[in-house]
Structures are given as structure tokens and as C-alpha cells.
XYZ file of C-alpha atoms in Angstrom:
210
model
C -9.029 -55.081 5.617
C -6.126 -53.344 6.446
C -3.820 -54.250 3.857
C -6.578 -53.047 1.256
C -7.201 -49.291 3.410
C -3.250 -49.225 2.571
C -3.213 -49.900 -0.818
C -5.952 -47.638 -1.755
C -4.418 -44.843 0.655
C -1.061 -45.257 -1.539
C -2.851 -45.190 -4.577
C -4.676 -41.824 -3.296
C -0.929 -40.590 -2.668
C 0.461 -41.740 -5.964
C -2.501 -40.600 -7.985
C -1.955 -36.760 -6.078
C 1.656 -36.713 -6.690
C 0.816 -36.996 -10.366
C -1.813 -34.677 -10.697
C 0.245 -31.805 -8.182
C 3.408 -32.973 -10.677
C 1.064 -32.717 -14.407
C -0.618 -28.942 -12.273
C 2.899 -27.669 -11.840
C 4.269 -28.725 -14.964
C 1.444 -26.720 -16.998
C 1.881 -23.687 -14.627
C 5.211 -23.698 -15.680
C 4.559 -23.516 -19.342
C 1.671 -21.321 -18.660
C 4.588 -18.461 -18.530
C 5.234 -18.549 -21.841
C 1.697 -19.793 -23.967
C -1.440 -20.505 -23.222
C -2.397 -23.681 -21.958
C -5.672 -25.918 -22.288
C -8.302 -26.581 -18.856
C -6.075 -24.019 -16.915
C -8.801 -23.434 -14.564
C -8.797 -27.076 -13.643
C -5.357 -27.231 -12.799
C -5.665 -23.953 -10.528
C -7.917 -25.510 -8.397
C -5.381 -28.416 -8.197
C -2.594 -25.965 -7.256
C -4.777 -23.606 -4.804
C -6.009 -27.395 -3.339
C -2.403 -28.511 -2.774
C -1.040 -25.728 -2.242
C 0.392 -25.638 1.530
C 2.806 -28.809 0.479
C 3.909 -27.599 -2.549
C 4.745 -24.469 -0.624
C 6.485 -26.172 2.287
C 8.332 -28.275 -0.568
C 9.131 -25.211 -2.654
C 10.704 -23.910 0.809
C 12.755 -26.692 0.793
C 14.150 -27.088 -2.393
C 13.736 -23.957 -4.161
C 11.789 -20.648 -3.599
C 8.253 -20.000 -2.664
C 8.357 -17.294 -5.383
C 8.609 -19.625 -8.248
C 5.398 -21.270 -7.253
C 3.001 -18.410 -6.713
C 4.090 -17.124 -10.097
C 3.626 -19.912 -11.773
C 0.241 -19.993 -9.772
C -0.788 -16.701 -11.233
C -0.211 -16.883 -14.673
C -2.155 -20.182 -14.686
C -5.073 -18.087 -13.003
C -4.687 -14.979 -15.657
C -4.909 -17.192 -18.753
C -8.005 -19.778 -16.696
C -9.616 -16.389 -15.547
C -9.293 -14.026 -18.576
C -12.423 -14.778 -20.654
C -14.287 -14.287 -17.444
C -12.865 -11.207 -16.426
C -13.859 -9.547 -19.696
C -17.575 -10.138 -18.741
C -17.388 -8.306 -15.751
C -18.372 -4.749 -15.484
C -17.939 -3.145 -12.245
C -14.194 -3.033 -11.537
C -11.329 -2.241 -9.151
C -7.988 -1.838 -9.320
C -6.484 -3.423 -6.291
C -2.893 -1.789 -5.485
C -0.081 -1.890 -3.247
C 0.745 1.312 -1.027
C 4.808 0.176 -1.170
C 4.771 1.993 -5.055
C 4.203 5.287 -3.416
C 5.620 8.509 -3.276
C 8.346 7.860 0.390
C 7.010 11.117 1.504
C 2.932 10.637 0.579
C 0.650 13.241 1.404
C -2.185 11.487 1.188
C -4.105 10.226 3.800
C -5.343 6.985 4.820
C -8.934 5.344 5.593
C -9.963 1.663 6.116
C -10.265 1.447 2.653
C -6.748 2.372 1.650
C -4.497 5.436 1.000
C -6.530 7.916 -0.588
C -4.435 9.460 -3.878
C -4.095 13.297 -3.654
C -2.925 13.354 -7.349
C 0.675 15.221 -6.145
C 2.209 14.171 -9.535
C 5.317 12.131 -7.271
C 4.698 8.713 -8.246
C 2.896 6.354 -10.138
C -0.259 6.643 -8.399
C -1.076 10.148 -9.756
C -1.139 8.755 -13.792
C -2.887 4.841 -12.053
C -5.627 7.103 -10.474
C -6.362 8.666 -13.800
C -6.276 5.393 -16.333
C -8.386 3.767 -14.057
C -10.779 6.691 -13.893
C -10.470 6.848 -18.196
C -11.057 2.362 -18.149
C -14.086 2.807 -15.405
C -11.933 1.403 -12.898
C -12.004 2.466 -8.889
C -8.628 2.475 -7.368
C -7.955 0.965 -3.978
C -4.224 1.584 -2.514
C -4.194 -0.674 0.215
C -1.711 -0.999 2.914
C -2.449 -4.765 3.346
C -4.449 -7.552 1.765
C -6.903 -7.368 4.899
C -7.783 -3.835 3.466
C -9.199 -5.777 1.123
C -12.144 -6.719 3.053
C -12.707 -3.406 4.080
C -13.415 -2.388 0.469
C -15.269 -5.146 -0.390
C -17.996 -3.675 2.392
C -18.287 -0.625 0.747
C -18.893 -1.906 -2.611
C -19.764 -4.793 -4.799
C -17.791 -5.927 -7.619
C -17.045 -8.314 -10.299
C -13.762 -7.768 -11.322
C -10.779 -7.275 -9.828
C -7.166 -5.914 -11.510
C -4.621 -7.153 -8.979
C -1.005 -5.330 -9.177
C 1.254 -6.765 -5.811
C 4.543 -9.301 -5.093
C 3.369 -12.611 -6.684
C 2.938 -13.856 -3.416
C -0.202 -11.315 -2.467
C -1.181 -11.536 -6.181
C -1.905 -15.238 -5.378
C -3.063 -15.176 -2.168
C -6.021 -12.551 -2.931
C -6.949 -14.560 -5.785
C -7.546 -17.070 -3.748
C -9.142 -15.049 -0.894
C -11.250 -13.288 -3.439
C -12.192 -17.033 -5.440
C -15.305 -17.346 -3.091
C -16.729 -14.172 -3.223
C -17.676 -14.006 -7.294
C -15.140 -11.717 -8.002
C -13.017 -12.561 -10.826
C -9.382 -11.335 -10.553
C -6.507 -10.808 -13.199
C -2.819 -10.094 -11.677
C -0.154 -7.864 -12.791
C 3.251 -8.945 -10.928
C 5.346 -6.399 -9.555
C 9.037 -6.071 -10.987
C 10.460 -5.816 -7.311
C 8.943 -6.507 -3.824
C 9.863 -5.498 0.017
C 7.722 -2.780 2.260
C 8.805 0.551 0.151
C 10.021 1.730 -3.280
C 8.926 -1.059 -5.208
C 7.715 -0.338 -8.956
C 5.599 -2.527 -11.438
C 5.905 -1.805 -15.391
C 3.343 0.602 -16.324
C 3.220 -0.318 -19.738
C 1.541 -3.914 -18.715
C -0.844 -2.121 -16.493
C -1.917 -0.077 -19.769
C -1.893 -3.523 -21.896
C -4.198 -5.219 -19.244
C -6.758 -1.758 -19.019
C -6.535 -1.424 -23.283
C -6.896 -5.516 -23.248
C -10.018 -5.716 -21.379
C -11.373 -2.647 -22.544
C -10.990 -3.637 -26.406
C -12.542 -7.394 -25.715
C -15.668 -5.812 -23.789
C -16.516 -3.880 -26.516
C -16.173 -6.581 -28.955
């Protein structure tokens, strides 16, 4: 009796070794093209995701594996997104102007339009796509927003690591989220490229009208 519990617990462990190694792999080529049942091997990734992370730690850089983790997501959650209407932008406060005259609320730093950073031109395209724009101070702002309103889509721009972990903290709640990666990270003057902001806003906005 015991002898067979061990077998088929090895077998369990060999067969999830496999299908974390065959996830990863098509993560990994997810960066470049676009890769078939994407959405199946998300769930694989988000399921296994704590020891891939603790073995990423080890041998490599948790970074690697929450970008590979969100372009698997973008290309699985894509289609979906551009059935959604009722849409939020979802940004980080670190982009901001250093000296920031706006103020903040519980749902995020509220954009004064000063012309100083990035913010100012974000506020405005989202406005012109039908976008709301959140600045939040922390991914638990994000639940703070989510009280005030209800809706179905949700353009991420963070650090791949918060890009991944709101897409997973938003999977439950029938939100569908696309991510935009930041081109540096850390608490202040970080900067994402505005020109794949405006492909993701003129992407979603040409396939919804299709």
C-alpha cells in the first residue's frame, strides 16, 4: 500500500516538473511570437508559481519569471480584453513629477495636469480611449478603486513584478487585464515607453470597433 502511495506521489512530481518545465518553456517564447493555449499554461505558472519563484531566487532572477509570466497573460488575455468596455488604466505613482502637486485619496494620486511628467499627456489619452486613470501608490490601492467602480478591463503599466501580481489578484474578480512593463523599476523616477502605451490604447481601440 505504501510502496504504490509512493509511486503514484513520484509520478504526481514527475508529471508537474514537466508541465512547470513545457509552462516555462512557452512563456519564454511567448516574448517573441505568439503561442497556442497560452491561457492554459498561465494557470500552470500562476498555480506553481511560489516554487518557481523560490527556484528562480536561487538560480537566476525573480524578474525573468514574472516577465515571462506576463507576456504569456497579454497574448492568453488579449482577445478578451478587446470585449470589454468599461476600462481603467492602472498606474504607478513612482513615474511622477519628484515634486507632484497633486494630491492624494484612497483611490490614488489625483493628476492636476501640471504639464511635469508623463501623467499630464496619460490623463488625457486615456480620457480620448474612454479610459479612467488610477495613479496608485500601491497595489492595495487597487482595492480601493475597485469599490468605487466596476470594471471589465484593466490596462496595467508597473515593474513586471506588480504587473503579475495584480493580474493575478485581479483573475478572480472578472476583470480582464493587459500589462505594459516598465523600462526601469525602484520607488521614484522610473519611466515606461509611451509609445507602447499609445500602441496598446490605438490596439484595443481599432479591434473594438472592428
Amino acid at each position: 500500500m505504501y510502496r504504490l502511495l509512493g509511486e503514484i506521489i513520484t509520478i504526481l512530481i514527475v508529471l508537474s516538473v514537466l508541465l512547470a518545465g513545457i509552462a516555462l518553456a512557452v512563456s519564454r517564447i511567448s516574448l517573441n511570437r505568439h503561442v497556442w493555449l497560452a491561457g492554459f499554461f498561465a494557470e500552470v505558472l500562476d498555480f506553481f508559481y511560489l516554487p518557481l519563484k523560490f527556484f528562480f531566487f536561487k538560480l537566476s532572477d525573480t524578474r525573468i519569471l514574472d516577465k515571462w509570466m506576463v507576456s504569456l497573460k497579454n497574448i492568453a488575455n488579449q482577445s478578451a480584453f478587446t470585449r470589454t468596455e468599461k476600462r481603467m488604466i492602472i498606474a504607478p505613482h513612482c513615474m511622477r513629477f519628484l515634486e507632484c502637486p497633486a494630491s492624494s485619496t484612497r483611490t490614488g494620486i489625483q493628476c492636476v495636469s501640471c504639464g511635469k511628467c508623463v501623467f499630464s499627456k496619460l490623463k488625457e489619452d486615456a480620457a480620448r480611449y474612454g479610459y479612467k486613470l488610477y495613479i496608485v501608490t500601491g497595489s492595495s490601492f487597487v482595492k480601493h478603486v475597485l469599490k468605487e467602480e466596476k470594471y471589465e478591463g484593466a490596462l496595467l503599466i508597473a515593474c513586471d513584478y506588480e504587473l503579475n501580481k495584480v493580474m493575478m489578484g485581479l483573475k478572480g474578480k472578472d476583470i480582464v487585464t493587459y500589462g505594459i512593463p516598465m523600462y526601469s523599476d525602484g520607488c521614484f523616477n522610473t519611466g515606461v515607453e509611451y509609445e507602447k502605451v499609445l500602441q496598446a490604447l490605438e490596439m484595443f481601440s481599432r479591434n473594438a470597433s472592428n
